[in-house]
Short mmCIF file of C-alpha atoms and ligand atoms in Angstrom, two decimals:
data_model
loop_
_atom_site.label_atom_id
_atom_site.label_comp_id
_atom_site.label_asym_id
_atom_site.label_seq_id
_atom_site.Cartn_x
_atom_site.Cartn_y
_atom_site.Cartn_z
CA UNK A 22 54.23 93.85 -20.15
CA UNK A 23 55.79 91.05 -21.74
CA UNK A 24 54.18 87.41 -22.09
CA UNK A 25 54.45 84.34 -23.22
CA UNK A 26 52.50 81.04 -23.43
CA UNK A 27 55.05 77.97 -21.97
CA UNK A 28 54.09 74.21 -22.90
CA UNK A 29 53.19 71.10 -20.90
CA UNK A 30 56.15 68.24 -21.66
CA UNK A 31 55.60 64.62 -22.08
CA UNK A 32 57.99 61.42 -20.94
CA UNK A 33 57.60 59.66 -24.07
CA UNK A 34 60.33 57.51 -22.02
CA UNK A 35 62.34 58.09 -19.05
CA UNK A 36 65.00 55.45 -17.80
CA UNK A 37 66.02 55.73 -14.27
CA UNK A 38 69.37 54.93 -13.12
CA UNK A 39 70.75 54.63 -9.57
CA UNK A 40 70.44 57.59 -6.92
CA UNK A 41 73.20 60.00 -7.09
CA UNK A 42 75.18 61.30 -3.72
CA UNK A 43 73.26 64.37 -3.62
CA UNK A 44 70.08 62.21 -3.85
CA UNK A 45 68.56 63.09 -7.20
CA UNK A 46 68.61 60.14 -9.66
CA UNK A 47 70.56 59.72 -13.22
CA UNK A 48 67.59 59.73 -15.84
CA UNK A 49 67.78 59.40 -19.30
CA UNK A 50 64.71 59.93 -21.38
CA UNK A 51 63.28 61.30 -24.48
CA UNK A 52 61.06 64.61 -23.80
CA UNK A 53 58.62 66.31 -25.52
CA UNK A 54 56.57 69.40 -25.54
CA UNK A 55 52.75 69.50 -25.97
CA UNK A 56 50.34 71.87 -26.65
CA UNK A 57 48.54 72.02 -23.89
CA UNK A 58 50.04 75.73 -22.64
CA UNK A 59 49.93 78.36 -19.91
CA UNK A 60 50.58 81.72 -19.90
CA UNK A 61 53.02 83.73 -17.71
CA UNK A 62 53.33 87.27 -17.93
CA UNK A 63 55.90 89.82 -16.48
CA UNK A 64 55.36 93.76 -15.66
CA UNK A 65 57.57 96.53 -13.74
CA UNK A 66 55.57 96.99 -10.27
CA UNK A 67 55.77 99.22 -7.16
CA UNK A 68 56.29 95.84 -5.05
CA UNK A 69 56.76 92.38 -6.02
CA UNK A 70 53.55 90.12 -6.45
CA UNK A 71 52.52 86.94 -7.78
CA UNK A 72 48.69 86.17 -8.70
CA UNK A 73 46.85 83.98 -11.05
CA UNK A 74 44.33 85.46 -13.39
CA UNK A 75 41.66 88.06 -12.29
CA UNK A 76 44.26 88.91 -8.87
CA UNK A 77 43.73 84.57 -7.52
CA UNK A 78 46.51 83.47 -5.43
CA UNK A 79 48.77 81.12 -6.82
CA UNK A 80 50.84 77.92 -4.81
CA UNK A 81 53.54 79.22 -2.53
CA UNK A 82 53.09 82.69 -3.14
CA UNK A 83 56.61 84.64 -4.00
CA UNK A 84 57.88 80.79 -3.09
CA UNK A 85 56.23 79.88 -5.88
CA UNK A 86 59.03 78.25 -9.23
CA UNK A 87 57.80 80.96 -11.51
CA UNK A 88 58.75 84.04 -9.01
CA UNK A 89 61.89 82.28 -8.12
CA UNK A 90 63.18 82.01 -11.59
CA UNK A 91 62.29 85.80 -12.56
CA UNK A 92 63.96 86.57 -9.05
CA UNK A 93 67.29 84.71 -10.02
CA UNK A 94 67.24 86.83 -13.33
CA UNK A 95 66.81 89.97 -11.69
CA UNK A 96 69.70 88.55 -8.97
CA UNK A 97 72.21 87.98 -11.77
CA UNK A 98 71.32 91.62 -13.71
CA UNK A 99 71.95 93.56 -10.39
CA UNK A 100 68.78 95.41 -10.31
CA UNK A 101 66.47 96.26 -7.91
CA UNK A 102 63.37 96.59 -9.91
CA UNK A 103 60.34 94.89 -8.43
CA UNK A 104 58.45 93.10 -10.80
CA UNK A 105 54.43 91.57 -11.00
CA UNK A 106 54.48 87.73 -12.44
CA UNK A 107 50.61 86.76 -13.97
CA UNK A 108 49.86 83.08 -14.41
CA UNK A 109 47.32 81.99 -16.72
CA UNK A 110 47.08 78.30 -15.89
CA UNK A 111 45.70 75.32 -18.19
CA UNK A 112 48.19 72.89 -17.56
CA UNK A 113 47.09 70.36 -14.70
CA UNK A 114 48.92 70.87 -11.74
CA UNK A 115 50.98 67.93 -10.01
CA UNK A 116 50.43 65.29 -12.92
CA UNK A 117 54.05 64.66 -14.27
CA UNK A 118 53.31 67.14 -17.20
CA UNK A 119 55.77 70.03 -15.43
CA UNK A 120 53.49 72.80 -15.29
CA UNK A 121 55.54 74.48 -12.60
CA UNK A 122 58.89 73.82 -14.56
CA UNK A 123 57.15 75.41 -17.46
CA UNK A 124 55.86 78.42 -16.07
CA UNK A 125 59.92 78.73 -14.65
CA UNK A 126 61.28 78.07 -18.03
CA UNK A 127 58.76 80.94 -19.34
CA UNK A 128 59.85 83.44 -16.19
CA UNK A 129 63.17 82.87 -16.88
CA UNK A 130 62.99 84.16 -20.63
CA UNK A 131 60.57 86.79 -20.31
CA UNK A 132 62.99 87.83 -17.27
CA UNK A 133 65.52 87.22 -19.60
CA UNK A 134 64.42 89.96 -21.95
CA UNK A 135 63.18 92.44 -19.20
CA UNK A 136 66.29 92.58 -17.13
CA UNK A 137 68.79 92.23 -20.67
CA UNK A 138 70.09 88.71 -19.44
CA UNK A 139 71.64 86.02 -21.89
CA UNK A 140 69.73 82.47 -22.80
CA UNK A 141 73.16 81.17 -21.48
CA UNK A 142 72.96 82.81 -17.94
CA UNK A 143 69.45 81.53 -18.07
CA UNK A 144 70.30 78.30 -18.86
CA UNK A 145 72.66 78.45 -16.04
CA UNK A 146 70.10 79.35 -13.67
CA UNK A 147 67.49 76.50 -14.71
CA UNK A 148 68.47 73.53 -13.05
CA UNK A 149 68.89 74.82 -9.83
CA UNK A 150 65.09 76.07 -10.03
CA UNK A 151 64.03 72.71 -10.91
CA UNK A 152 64.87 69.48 -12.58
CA UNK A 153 62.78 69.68 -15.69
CA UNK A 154 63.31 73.18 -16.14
CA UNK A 155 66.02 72.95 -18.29
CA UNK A 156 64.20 71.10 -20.70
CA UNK A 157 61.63 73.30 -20.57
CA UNK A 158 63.43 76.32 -21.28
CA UNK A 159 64.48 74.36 -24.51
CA UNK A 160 61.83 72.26 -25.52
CA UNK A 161 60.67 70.31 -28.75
CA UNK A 162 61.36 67.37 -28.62
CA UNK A 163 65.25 66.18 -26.47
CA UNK A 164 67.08 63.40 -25.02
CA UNK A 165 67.83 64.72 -21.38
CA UNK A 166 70.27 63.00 -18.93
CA UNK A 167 71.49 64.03 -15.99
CA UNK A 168 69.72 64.55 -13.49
CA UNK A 169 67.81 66.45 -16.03
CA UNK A 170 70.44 69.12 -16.81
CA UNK A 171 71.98 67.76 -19.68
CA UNK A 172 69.82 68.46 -22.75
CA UNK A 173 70.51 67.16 -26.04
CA UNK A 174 68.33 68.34 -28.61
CA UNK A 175 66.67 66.16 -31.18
CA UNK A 176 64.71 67.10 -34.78
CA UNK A 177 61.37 68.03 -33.49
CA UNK A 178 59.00 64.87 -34.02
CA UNK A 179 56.09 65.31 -36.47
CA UNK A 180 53.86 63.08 -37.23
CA UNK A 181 51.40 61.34 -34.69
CA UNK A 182 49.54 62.83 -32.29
CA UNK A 183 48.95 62.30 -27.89
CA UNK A 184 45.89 61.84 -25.80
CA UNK A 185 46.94 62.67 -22.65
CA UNK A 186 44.65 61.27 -19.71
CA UNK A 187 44.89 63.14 -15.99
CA UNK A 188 43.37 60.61 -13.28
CA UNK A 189 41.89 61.75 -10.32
CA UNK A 190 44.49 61.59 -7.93
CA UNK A 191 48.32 63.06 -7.39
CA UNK A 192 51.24 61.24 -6.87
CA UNK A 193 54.32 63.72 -5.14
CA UNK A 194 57.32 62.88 -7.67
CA UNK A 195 59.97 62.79 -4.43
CA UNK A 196 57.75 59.89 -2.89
CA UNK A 197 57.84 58.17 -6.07
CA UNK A 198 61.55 58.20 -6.66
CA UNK A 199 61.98 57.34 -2.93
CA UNK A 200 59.96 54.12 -3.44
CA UNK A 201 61.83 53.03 -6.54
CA UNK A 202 64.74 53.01 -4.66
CA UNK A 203 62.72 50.80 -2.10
CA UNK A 204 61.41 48.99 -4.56
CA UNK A 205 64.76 47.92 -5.80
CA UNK A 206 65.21 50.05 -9.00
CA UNK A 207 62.71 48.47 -11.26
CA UNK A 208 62.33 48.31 -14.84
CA UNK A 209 59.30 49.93 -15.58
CA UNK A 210 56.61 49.63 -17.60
CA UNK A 211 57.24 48.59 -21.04
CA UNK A 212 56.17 50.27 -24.98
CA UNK A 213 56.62 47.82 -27.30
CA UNK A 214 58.85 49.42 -30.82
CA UNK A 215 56.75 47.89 -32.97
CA UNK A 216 53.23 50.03 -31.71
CA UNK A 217 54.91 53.17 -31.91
CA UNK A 218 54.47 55.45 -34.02
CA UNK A 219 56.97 55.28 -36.97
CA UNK A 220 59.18 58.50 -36.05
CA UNK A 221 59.93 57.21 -32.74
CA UNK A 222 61.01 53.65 -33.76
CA UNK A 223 64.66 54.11 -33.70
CA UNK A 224 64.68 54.36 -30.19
CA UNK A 225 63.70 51.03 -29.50
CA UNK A 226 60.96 49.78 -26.94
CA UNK A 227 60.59 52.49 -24.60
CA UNK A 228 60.10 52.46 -20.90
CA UNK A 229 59.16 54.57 -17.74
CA UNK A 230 60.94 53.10 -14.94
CA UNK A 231 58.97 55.23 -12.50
CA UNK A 232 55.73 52.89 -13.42
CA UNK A 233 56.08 50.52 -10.34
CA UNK A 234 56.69 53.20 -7.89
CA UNK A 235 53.84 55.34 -8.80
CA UNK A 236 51.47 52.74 -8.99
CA UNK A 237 52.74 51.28 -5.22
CA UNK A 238 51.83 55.61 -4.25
CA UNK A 239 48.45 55.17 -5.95
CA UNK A 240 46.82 51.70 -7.11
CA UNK A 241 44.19 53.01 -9.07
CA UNK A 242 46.55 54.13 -11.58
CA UNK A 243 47.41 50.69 -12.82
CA UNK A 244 43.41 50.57 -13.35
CA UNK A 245 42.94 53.65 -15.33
CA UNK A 246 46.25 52.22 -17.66
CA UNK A 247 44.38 48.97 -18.12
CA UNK A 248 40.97 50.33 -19.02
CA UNK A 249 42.51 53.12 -21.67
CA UNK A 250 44.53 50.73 -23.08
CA UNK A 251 41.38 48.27 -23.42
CA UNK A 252 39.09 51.06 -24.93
CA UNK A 253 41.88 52.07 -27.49
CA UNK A 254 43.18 49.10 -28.30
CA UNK A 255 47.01 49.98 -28.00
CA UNK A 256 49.52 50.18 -24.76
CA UNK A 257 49.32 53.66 -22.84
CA UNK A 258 52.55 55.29 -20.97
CA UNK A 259 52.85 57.03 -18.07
CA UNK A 260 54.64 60.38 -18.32
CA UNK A 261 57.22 61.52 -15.57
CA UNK A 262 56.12 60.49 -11.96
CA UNK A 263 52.36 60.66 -13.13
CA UNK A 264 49.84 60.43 -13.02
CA UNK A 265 49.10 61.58 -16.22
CA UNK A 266 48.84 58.31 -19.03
CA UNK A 267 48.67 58.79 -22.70
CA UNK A 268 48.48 57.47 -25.81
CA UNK A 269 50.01 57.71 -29.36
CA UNK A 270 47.68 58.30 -32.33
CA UNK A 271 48.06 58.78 -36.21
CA UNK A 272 46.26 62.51 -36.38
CA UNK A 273 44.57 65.19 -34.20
CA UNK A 274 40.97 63.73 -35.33
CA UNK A 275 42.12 60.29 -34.53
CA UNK A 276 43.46 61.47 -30.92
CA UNK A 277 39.91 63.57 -30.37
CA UNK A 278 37.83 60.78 -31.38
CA UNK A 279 39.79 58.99 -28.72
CA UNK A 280 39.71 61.95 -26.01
CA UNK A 281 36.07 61.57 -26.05
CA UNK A 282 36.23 57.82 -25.01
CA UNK A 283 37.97 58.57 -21.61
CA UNK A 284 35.86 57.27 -18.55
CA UNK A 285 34.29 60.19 -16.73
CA UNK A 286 36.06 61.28 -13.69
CA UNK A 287 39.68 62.23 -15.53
CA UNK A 288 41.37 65.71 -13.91
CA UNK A 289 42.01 66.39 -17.82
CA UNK A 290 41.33 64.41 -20.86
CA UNK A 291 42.25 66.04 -24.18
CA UNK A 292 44.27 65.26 -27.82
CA UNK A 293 47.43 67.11 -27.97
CA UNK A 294 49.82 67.74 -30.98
CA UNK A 295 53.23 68.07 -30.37
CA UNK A 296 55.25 71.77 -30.49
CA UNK A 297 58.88 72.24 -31.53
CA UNK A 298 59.23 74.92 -29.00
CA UNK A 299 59.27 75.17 -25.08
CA UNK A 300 57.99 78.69 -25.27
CA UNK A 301 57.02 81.22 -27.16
CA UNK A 302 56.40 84.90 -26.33
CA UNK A 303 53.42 86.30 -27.56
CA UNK A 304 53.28 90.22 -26.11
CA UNK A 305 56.22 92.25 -25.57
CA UNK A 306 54.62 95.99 -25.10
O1 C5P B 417 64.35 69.04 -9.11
P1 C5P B 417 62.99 68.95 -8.55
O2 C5P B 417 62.81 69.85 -7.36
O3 C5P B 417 61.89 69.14 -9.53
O4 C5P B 417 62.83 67.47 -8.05
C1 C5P B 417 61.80 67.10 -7.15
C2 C5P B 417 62.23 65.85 -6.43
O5 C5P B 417 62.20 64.73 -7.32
C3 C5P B 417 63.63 65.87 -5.89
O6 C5P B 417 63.67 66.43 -4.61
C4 C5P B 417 63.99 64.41 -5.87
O7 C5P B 417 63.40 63.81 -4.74
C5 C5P B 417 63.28 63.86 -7.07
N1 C5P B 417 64.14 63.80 -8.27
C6 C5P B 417 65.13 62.83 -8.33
N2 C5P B 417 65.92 62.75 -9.45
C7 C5P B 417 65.73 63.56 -10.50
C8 C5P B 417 64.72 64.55 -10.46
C9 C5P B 417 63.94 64.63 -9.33
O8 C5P B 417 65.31 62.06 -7.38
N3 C5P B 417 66.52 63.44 -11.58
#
């Protein structure tokens, strides 16, 4: 059995430029991965199977972005071993934190190691699982163009610390991207330089363009933003399509003591340091 915990990632900004001809959009954005994990496992099996913990089914079955990635692994070592995947889930599900792409990135290397296949074959493979699975096969902290595929990493950011807020709702990332384009391509919604925290200030005011869209796919979003940013006192971002919002604080006990202050009602409310890695195994037996 071989596992390994894989890491939530964050939008601290994300640009969007025009659609491309194959219909994904040029983005340009700085990621970052969070500790907020789950945990994929991978074991030789008589037939191949997918399951959440204690045997629970997980979405789409062998369809499912985790089983595809091992698959493609297995694909480009030639064999014909069938294989068991195990998802331990803790990362919300359809929020813009890429918990699929990060239970992928995780498959892939654990695949990697099972079937003797290269990071570079794997990093081959990841974009055409999904677009954020690239950077979550590298994680830390990256500037990732593209269409997500282009990953340039960055010196892993230290130093403050994310409350990440999970409204009640979902917000399907295609429909958002489709109604950006409607919308006109928007600028989205603004961070200011000077309230960030002082690591990140180099990069200017940041943005996530996606803002408008999302908030035309669910209007209560625009209401959580406005009441976390009144009961912390300091602008909140939306990562990725959303509808996760967060935060930046000095220190963990700073971002708890704000966690706590979340209006009842959140999918997930929690303070979350930052990690320097997208993955990590943590059984290989
Ligand atoms: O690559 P992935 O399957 O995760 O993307 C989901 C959807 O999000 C795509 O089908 C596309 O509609 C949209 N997308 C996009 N441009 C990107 C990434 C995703 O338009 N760079």
């Amino acid at each position: 059995m071989i596992s390994a915990e894989t890491f939530a990632k964050v939008n601290l900004g994300l640009r969007v430029g025009g659609r491309r001809d194959d219909g994904y959009h040029r983005i340009d954005g700085i990621f970052q991965s969070v500790a907020v994990a789950d945990r994929v496992s991978l074991a030789a099996s008589d037939e191949d199977a997918i399951a959440g913990v204690g045997g629970r089914p997980v979405a789409d079955d062998l369809a499912n972005l985790a089983f595809r990635a091992a698959d493609a692994v297995r694909d480009r070592a030639g064999s014909g071993q069938r294989i068991e995947l195990i998802l331990d889930k803790s990362i919300p599900a359809a929020a813009g934190l890429a918990g699929g792409s990060a239970d992928a990135a995780a498959a892939l290397a654990i695949a990697g190691r099972f079937f003797g296949v290269k990071h570079d074959v794997l990093a081959d493979i990841a974009p055409q699982i999904g677009s954020d699975v690239p950077f979550c096969l590298t994680g830390g902290t990256a500037r990732v163009s593209g269409r997500g595929e282009i990953i340039t990493p960055m010196s892993p950011m230290t130093g403050f610390s994310l409350v990440i807020v999970v409204p009640p709702f979902e917000i399907a990332t295609p429909a958002a991207f489709r109604t950006w384009d409607d919308l006109g391509e928007p600028i989205g919604l603004r961070f200011p330089q000077s309230a960030l925290p002082p690591p990140l200030r180099s990069e200017g005011d940041l943005y996530n363009d996606l803002y408008p869209a999302a908030v035309v796919q669910a209007p209560e979003l625009d209401d959580w933003r406005a009441d976390l940013e009144q009961g912390w006192g300091r602008p909140v971002l939306l990562s990725g399509s959303g509808p996760s919002l967060f935060g930046f604080f000095v220190d963990s006990d700073e971002a708890a003591g704000a966690a706590a202050t979340v209006p009842t009602g959140a999918r997930f409310a929690e303070s979350c340091d930052l990690v320097p890695v997208g993955w990590r195994i943590t059984d290989d037996s």
